[in-house]
Short mmCIF file of C-alpha atoms and ligand atoms in Angstrom, two decimals:
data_model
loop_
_atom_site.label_atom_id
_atom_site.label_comp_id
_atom_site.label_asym_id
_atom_site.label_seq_id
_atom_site.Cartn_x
_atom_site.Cartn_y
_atom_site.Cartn_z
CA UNK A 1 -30.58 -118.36 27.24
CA UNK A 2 -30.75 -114.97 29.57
CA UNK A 3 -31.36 -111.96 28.57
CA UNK A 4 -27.81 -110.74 29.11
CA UNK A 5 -26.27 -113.41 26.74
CA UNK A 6 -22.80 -112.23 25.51
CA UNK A 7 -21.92 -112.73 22.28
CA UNK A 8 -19.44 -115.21 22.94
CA UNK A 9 -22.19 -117.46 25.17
CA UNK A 10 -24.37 -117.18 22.17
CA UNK A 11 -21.69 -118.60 19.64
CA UNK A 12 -21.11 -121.38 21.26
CA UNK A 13 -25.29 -121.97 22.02
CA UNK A 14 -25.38 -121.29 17.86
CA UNK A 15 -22.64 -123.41 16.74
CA UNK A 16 -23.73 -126.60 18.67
CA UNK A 17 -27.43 -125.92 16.93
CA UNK A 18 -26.09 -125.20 13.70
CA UNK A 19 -24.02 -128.49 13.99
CA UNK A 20 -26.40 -130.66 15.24
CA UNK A 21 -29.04 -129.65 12.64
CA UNK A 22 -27.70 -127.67 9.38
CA UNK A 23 -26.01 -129.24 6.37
CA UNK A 24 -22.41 -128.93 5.48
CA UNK A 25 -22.34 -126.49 2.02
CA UNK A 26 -20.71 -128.01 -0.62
CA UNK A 27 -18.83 -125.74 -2.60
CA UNK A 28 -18.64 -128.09 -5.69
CA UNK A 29 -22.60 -128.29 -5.82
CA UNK A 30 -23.90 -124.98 -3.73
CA UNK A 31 -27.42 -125.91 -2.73
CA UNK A 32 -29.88 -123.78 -2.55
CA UNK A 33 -33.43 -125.30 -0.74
CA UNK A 34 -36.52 -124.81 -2.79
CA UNK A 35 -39.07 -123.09 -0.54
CA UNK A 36 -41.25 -126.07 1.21
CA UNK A 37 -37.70 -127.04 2.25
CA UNK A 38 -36.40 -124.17 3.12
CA UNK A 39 -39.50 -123.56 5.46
CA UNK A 40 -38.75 -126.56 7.04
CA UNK A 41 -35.48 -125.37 8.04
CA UNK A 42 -36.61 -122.00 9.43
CA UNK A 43 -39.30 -123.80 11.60
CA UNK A 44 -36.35 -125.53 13.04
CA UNK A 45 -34.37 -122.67 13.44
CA UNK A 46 -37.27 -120.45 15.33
CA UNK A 47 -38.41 -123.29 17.40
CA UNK A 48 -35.12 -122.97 18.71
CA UNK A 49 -35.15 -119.81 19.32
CA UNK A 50 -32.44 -118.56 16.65
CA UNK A 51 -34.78 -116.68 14.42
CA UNK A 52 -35.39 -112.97 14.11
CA UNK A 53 -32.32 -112.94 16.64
CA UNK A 54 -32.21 -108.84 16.77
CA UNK A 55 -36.31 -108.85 17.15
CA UNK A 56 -38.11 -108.41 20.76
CA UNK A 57 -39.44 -111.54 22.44
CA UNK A 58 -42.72 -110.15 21.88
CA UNK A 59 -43.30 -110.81 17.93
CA UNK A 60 -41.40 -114.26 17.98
CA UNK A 61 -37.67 -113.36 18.35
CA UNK A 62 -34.99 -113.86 20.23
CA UNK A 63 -34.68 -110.66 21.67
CA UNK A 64 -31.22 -110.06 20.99
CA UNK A 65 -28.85 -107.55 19.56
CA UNK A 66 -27.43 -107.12 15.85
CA UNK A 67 -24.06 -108.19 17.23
CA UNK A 68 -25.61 -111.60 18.28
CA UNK A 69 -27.08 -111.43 14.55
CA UNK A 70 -22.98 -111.34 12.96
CA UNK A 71 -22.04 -114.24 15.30
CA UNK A 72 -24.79 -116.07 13.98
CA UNK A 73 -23.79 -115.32 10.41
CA UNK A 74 -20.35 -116.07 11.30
CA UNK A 75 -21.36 -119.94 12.66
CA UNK A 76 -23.52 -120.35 9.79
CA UNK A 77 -21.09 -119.58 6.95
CA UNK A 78 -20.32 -122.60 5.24
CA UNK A 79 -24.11 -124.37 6.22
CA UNK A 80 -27.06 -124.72 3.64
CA UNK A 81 -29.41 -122.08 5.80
CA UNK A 82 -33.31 -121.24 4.21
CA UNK A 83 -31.96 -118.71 1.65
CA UNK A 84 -35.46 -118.21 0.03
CA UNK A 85 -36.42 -116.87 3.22
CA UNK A 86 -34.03 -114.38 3.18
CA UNK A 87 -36.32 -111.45 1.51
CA UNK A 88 -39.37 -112.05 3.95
CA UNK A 89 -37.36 -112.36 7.29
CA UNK A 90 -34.19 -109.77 6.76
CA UNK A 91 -36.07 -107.38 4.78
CA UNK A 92 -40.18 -107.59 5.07
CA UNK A 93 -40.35 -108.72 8.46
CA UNK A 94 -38.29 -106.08 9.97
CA UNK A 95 -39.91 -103.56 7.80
CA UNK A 96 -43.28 -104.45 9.38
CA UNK A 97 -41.51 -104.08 12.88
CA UNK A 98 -40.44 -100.05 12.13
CA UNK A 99 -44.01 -99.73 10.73
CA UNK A 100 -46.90 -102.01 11.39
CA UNK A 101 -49.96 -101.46 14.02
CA UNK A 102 -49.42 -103.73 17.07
CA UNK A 103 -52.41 -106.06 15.22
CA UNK A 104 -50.08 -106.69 12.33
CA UNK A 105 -47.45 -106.83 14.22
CA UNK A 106 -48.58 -109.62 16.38
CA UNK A 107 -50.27 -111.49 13.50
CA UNK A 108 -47.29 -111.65 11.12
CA UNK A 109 -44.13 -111.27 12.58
CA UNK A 110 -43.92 -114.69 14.26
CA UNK A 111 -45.19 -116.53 11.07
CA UNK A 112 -42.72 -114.36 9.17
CA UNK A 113 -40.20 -115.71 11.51
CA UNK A 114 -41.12 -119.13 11.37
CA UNK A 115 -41.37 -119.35 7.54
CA UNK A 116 -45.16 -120.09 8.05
CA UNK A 117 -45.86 -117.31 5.99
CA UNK A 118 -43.86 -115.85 2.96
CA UNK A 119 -43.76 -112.10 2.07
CA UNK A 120 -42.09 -110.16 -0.88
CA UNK A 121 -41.79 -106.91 -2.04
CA UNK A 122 -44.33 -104.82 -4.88
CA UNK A 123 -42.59 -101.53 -5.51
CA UNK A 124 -41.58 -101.35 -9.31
CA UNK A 125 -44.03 -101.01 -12.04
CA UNK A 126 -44.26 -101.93 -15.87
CA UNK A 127 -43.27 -97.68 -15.87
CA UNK A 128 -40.38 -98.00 -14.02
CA UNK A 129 -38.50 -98.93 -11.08
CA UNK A 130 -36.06 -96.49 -9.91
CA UNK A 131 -38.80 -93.58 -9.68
CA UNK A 132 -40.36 -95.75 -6.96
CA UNK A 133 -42.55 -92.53 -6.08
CA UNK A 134 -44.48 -92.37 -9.62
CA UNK A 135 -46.25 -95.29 -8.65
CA UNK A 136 -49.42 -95.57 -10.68
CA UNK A 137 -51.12 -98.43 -8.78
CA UNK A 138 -54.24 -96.79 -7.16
CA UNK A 139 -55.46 -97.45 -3.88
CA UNK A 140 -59.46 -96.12 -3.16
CA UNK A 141 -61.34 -96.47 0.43
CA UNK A 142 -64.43 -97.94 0.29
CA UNK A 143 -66.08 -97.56 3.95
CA UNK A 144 -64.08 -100.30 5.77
CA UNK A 145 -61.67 -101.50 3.03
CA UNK A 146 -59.21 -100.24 0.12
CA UNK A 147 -59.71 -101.48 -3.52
CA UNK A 148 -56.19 -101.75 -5.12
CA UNK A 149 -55.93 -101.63 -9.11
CA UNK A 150 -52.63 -101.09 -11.17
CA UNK A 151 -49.68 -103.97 -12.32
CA UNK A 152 -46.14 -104.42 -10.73
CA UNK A 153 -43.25 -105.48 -11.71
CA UNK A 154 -40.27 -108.01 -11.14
CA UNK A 155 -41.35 -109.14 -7.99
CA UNK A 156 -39.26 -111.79 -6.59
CA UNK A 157 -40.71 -114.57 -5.49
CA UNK A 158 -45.04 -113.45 -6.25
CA UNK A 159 -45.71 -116.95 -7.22
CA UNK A 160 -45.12 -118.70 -3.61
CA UNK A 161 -45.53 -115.85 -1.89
CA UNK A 162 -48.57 -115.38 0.90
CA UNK A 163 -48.31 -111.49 1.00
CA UNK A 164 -46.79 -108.70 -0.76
CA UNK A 165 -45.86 -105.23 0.46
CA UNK A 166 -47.57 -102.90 -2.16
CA UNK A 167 -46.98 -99.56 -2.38
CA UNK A 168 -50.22 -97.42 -3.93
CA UNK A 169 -50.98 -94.23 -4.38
CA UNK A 170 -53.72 -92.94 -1.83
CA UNK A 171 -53.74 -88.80 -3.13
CA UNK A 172 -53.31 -88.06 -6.22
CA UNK A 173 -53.28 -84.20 -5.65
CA UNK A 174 -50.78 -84.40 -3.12
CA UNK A 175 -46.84 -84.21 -4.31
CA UNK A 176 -45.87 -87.67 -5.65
CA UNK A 177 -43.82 -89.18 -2.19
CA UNK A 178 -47.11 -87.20 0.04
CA UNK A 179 -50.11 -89.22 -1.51
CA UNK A 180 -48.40 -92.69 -1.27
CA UNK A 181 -49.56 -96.08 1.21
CA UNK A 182 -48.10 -99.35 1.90
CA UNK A 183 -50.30 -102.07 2.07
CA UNK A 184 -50.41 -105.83 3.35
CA UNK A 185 -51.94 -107.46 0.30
CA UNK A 186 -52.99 -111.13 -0.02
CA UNK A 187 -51.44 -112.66 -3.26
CA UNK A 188 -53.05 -116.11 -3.87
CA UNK A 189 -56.48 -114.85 -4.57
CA UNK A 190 -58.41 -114.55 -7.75
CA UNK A 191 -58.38 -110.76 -8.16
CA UNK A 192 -54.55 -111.04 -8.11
CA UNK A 193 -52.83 -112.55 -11.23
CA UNK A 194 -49.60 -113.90 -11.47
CA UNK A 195 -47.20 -114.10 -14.62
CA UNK A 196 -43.73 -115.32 -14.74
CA UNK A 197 -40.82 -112.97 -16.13
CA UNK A 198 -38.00 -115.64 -18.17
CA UNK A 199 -34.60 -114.11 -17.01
CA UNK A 200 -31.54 -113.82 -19.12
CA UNK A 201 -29.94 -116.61 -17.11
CA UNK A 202 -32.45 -118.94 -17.87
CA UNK A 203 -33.89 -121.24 -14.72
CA UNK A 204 -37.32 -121.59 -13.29
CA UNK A 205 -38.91 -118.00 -13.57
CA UNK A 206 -37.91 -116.42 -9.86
CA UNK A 207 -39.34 -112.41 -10.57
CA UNK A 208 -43.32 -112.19 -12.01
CA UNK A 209 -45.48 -109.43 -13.34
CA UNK A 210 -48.71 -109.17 -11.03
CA UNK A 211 -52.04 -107.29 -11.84
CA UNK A 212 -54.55 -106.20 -9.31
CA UNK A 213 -58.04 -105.78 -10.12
CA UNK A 214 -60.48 -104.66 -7.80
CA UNK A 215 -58.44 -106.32 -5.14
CA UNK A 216 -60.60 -105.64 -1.23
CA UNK A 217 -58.27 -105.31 1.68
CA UNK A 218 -59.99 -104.25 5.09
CA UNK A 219 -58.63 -101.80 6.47
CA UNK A 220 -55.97 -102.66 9.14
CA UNK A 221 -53.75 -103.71 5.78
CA UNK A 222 -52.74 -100.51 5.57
CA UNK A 223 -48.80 -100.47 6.94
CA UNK A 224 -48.47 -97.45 9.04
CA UNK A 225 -50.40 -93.88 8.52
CA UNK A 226 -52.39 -93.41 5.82
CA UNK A 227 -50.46 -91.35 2.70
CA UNK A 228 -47.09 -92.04 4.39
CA UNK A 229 -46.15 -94.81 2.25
CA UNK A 230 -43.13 -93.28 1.09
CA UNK A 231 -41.54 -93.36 4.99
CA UNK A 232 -42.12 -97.13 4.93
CA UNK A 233 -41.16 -97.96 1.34
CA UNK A 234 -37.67 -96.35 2.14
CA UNK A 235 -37.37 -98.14 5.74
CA UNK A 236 -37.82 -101.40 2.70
CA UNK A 237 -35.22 -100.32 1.04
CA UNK A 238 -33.17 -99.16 3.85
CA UNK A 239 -33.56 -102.86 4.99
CA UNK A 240 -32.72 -104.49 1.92
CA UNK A 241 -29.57 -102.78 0.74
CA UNK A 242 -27.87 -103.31 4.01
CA UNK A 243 -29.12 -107.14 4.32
CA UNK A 244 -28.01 -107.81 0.57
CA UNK A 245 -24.96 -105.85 1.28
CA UNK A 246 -24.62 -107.95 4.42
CA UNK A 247 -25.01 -106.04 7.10
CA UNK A 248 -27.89 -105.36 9.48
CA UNK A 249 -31.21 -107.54 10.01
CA UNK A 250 -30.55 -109.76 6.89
CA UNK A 251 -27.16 -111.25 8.00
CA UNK A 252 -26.63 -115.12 7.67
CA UNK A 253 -29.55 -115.70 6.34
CA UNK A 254 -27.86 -116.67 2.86
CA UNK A 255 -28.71 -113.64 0.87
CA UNK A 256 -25.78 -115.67 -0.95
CA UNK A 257 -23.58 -112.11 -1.26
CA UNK A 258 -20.77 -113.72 1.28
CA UNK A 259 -22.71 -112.44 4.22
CA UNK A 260 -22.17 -115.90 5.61
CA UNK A 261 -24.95 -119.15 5.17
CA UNK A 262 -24.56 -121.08 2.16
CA UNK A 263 -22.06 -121.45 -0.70
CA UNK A 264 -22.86 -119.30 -3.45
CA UNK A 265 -20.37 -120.13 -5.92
CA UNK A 266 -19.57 -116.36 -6.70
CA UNK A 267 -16.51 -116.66 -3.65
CA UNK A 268 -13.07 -116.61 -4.49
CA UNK A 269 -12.08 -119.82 -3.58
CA UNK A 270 -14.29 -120.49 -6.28
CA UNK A 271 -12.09 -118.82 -9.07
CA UNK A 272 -9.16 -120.68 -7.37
CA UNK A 273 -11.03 -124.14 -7.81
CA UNK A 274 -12.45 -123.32 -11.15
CA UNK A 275 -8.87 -121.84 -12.48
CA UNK A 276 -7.14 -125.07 -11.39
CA UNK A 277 -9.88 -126.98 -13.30
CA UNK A 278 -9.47 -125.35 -16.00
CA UNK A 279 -5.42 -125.90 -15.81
CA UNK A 280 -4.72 -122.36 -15.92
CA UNK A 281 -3.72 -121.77 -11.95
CA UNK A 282 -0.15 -121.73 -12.70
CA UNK A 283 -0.50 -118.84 -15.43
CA UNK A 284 1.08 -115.62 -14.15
CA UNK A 285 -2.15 -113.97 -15.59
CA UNK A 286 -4.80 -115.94 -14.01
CA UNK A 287 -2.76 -115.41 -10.50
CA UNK A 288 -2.82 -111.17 -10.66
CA UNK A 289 -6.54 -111.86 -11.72
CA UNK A 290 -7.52 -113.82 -8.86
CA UNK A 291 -5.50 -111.65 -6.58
CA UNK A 292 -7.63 -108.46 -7.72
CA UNK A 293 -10.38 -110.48 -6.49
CA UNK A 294 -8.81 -111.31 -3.20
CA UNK A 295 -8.03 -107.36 -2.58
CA UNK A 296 -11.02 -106.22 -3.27
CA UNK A 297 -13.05 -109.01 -0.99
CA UNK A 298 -10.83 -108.36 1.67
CA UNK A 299 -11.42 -104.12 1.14
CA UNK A 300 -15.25 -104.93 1.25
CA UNK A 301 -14.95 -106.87 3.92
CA UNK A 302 -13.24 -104.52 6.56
CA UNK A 303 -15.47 -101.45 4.78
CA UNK A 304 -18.51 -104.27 5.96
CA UNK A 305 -17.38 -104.26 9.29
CA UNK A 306 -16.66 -100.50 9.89
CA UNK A 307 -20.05 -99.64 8.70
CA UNK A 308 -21.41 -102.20 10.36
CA UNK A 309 -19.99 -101.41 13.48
CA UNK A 310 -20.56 -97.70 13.06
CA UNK A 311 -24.48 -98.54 12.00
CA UNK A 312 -24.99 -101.01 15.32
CA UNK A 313 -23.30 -98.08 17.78
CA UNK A 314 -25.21 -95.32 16.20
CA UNK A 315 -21.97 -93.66 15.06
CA UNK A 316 -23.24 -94.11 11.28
CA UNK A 317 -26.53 -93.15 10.48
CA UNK A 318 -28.22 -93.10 7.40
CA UNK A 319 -27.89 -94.87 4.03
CA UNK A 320 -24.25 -96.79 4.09
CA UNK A 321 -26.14 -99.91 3.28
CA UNK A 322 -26.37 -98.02 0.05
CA UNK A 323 -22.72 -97.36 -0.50
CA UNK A 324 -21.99 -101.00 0.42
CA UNK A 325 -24.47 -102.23 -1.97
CA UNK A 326 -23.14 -100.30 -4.91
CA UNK A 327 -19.44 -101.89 -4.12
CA UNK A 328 -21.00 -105.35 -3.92
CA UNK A 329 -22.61 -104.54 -7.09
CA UNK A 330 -19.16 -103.54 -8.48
CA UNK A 331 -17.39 -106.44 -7.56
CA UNK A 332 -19.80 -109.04 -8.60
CA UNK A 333 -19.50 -107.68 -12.16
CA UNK A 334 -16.15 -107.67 -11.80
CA UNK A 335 -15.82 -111.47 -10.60
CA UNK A 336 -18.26 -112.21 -13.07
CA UNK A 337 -15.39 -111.58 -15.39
CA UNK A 338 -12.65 -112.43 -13.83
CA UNK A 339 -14.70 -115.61 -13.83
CA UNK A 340 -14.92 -115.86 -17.31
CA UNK A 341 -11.57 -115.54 -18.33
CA UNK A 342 -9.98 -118.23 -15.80
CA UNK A 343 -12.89 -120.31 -15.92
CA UNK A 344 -11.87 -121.31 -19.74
CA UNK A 345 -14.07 -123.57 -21.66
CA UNK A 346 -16.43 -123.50 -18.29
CA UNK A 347 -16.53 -119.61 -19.09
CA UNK A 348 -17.87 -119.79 -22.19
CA UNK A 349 -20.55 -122.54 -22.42
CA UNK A 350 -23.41 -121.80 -20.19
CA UNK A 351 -26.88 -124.05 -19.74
CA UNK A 352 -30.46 -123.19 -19.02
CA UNK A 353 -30.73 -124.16 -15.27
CA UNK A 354 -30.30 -120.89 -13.91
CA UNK A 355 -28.18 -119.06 -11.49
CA UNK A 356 -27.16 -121.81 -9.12
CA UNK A 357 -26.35 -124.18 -12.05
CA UNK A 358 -22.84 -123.68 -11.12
CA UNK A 359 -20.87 -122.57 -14.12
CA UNK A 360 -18.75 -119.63 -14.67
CA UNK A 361 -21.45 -119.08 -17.64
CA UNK A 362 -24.19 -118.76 -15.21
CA UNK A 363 -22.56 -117.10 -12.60
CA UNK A 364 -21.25 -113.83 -15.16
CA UNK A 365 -24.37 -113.74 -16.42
CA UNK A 366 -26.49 -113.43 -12.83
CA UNK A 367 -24.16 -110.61 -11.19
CA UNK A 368 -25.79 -108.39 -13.27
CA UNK A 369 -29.52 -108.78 -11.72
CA UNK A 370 -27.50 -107.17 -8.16
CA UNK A 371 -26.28 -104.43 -10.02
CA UNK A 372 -30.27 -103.51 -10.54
CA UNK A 373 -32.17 -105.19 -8.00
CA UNK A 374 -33.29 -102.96 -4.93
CA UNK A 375 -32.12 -99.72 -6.66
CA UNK A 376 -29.48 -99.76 -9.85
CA UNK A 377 -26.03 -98.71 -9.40
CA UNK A 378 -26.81 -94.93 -10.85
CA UNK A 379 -29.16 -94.56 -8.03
CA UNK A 380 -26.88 -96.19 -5.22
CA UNK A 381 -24.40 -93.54 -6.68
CA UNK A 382 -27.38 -90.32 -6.31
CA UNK A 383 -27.75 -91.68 -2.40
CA UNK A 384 -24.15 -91.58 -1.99
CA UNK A 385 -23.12 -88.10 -3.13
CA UNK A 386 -26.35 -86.43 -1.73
CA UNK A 387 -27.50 -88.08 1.62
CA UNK A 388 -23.53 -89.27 2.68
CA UNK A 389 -21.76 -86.70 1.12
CA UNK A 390 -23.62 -83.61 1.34
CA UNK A 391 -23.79 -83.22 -2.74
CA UNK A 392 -26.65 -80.99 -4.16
CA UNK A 393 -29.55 -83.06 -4.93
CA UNK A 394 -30.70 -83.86 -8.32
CA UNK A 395 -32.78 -81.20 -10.07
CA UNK A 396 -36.55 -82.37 -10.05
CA UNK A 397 -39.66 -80.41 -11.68
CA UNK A 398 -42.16 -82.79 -10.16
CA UNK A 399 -41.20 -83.03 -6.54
CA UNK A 400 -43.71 -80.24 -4.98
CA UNK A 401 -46.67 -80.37 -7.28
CA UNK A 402 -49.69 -82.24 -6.96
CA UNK A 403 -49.19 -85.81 -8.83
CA UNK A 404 -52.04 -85.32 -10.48
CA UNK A 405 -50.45 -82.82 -13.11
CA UNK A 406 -47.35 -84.65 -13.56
CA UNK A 407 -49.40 -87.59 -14.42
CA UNK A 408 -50.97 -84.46 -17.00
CA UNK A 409 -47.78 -83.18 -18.10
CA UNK A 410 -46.47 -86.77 -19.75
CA UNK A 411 -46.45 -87.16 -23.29
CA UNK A 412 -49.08 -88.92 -24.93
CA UNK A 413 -48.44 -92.11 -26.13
CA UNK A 414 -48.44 -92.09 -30.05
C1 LIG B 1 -33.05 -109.75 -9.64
C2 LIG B 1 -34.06 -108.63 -9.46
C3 LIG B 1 -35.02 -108.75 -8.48
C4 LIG B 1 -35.96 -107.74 -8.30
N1 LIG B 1 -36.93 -107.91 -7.34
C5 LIG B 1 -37.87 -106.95 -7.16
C6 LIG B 1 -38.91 -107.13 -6.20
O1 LIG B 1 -38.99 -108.15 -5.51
N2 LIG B 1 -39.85 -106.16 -6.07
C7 LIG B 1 -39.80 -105.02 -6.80
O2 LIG B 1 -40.66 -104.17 -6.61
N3 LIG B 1 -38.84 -104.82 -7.74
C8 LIG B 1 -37.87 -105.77 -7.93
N4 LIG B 1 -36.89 -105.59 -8.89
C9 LIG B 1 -36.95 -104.41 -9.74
C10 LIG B 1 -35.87 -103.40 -9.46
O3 LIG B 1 -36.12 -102.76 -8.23
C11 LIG B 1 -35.90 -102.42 -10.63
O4 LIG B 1 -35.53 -103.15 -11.79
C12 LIG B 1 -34.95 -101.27 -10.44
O5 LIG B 1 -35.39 -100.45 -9.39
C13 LIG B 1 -34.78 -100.43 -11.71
O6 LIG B 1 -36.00 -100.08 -12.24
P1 LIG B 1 -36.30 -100.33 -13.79
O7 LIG B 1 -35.88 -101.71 -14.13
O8 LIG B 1 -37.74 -99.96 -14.03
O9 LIG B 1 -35.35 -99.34 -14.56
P2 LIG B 1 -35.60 -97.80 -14.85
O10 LIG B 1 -36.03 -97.12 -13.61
O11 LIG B 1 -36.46 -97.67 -16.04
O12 LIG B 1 -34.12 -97.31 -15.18
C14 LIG B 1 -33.51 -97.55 -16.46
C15 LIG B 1 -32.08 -97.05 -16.41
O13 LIG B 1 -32.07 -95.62 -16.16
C16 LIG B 1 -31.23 -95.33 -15.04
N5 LIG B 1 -31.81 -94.25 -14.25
C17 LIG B 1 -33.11 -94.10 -13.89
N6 LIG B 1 -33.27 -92.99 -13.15
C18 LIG B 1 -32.04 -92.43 -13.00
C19 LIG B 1 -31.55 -91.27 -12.32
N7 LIG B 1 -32.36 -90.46 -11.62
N8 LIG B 1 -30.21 -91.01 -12.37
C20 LIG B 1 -29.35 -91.83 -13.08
N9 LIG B 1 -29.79 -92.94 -13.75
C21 LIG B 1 -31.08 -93.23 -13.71
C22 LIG B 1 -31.23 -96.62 -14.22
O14 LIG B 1 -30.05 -96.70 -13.42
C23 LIG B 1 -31.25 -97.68 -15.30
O15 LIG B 1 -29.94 -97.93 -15.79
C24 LIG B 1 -35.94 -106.58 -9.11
C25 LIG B 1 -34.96 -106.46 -10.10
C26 LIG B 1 -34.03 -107.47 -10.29
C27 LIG B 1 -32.98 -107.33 -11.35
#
């Protein structure tokens, strides 16, 4: 590999890897690797230098571009890839890129990378998600370290997880986004506890309540300047709505949203196979349905590859990630359904064994956690109209007052 690698000479470097060493996806049974597997994988795929492909040389990558990053995703489609991974690698890892000292940097980017290490995400709280900014976990100096205590919420992944990015608050007599910090905090550990959330679509739990008490962090956990928090919690989120939208960082690594790795069962070649299973394919009414479904994967997918080539040239800046999330969002319901109703008895019997279990039953009942994860629809649709389209922002009495009185202001609980 040179540094000047087109994409085209890196295509055909990826494909013979991927063929020589990933497993064929099969769409009947879409497999998803459990996470000592999946790190497995990954250490395969970074000691051969296909990891982090957009991040320098100098924190384990390949030192490529995001253009090399689509090819990849292109080979991959189709290929079981370390979707677990997908959270700490296209969404935590880069985030500690934009924002970490050079010491974190070096420490845990190349572990991220390699799968060594896991990370997740602890932004929501048992008050609520969307508000990220109200965050009520409390972070104090003491000396050399920070003492974190508070609870968050539906954290993906806690349980297996080595480190989570928490986001504290730091001032609480600055404005709510000014007196916020992102730290690097250590989950397995006994001042952390861990508690499993059941989901609606049954399964081994995969998001978990966590409570911190008197947890001790020295002090290079903090992720970038002290109180500026809010800059790095949005890079997160920046990160994740483009890699679960498919575009960006978090391409091909099976974020399972037809971004390419893995077989999700959600595709439409799925409705075709499950329609004909169910006998209905010849129905005039099943055919319009899956059509719909065709028209609008094909609109998402061109809409994907404007922004995507806008966001890689610098032509779109900003938060498209967000409008592509929201119409992922819209047509997962929406083939969720569509689903259901071709699916026929498959549609309307569903078991316990979670998302991946395969049926139509599962399948309508899971694309409602992307309609909510990273940011609900309602607020994909507030970052539309005001930071794309230039529409007044929403009216907010607590923006420019110290948090402190906000925190005053609530009711009471009765
Ligand atoms: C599968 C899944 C995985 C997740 N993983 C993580 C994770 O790893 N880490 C993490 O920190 N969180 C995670 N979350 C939590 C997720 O980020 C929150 O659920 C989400 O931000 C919404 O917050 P909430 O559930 O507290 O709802 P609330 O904020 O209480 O909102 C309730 C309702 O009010 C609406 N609403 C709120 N404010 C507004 C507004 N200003 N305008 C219009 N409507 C509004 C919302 O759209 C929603 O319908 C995950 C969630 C899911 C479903």
């Amino acid at each position: 590999m040179t540094d000047s690698e087109t994409p085209e000479e890196f295509r055909v470097r990826a494909r013979a890897f991927i063929q020589a060493n990933l497993e064929r996806a099969d769409p009947e049974d879409p497999k998803r690797l459990e996470q000592p597997e999946a790190k497995v994988l990954q250490a395969t795929i970074f000691d051969a230098g296909f990891a982090g492909i957009a991040v320098p040389k100098e924190y384990g990558g390949a030192g490529l571009t995001l253009e090399h990053q689509k090819v990849w995703a292109e080979e991959v489609n189709g290929y079981v890839v370390p979707a677990t991974l997908f959270v700490s690698i296209g969404m935590l890892g880069i985030t500690l890129l934009d924002h970490g000292s050079e010491t974190l940097k070096a420490r845990h980017i190349p572990r991220i990378l390699r799968g060594d290490e896991v990370w997740m995400q602890l932004l929501s709280e048992p008050s609520g998600g969307s508000d990220m900014a109200a965050a009520m976990t409390r972070a104090t100096r003491d000396g050399d370290t920070w003492v974190i205590n508070g609870a968050k919420m539906w954290s993906t992944g806690a349980a297996t997880a080595d480190y989570g990015m928490c986001l504290a608050r730091t001032d609480w007599d600055a404005p709510k986004h000014k007196g916020l910090s992102m730290f690097a905090v250590p989950l397995q550990q006994p001042d952390v506890t861990i508690e499993p959330i059941v989901s609606i679509e049954g399964g081994p739990a995969h998001f978990f309540q966590e409570y911190f008490d008197d947890v001790s962090l020295p002090a290079d956990h903090l992720i970038g300047e002290e109180n500026e928090g809010w800059s790095v919690a949005h890079s997160l989120l920046f990160h994740e709505r483009n890699a679960t939208a498919g575009v960006g960082h978090g391409l091909g690594l099976g974020g399972g949203h037809g971004d390419g790795g893995g077989a999700d069962g959600h595709g439409v070649e799925d409705l075709v196979r499950s329609a004909a299973k169910a006998g209905t394919l010849g129905d005039a009414a099943t055919r319009q349905l899956i059509a719909e479904a065709y028209v609008a994967q094909q609109a998402r997918d061109h809409t994907n590859d404007r922004v995507g080539v806008g966001m890689r040239t610098g032509q779109f800046k900003g938060d498209w990630g967000s409008l592509l999330k929201l119409g992922l969002a819209l047509d997962t319901l929406r083939r969720g359904e569509i689903g259901l109703i071709v699916g026929g008895v498959d549609g309307v019997i569903w078991n316990d064994d979670g998302p991946d279990a395969g049926g139509a039953g599962n399948r309508w009942l899971g694309a409602r956690s992307i309609s909510i994860a990273g940011g609900t629809n309602e607020m994909q649709r507030n970052i539309v109209s005001e930071r794309l389209l230039g529409m007044p922002r929403e009216p907010a009495t607590d923006r420019d007052i110290p948090f402190r009185e906000v925190v005053a202001r609530r009711p009471k609980p009765e």
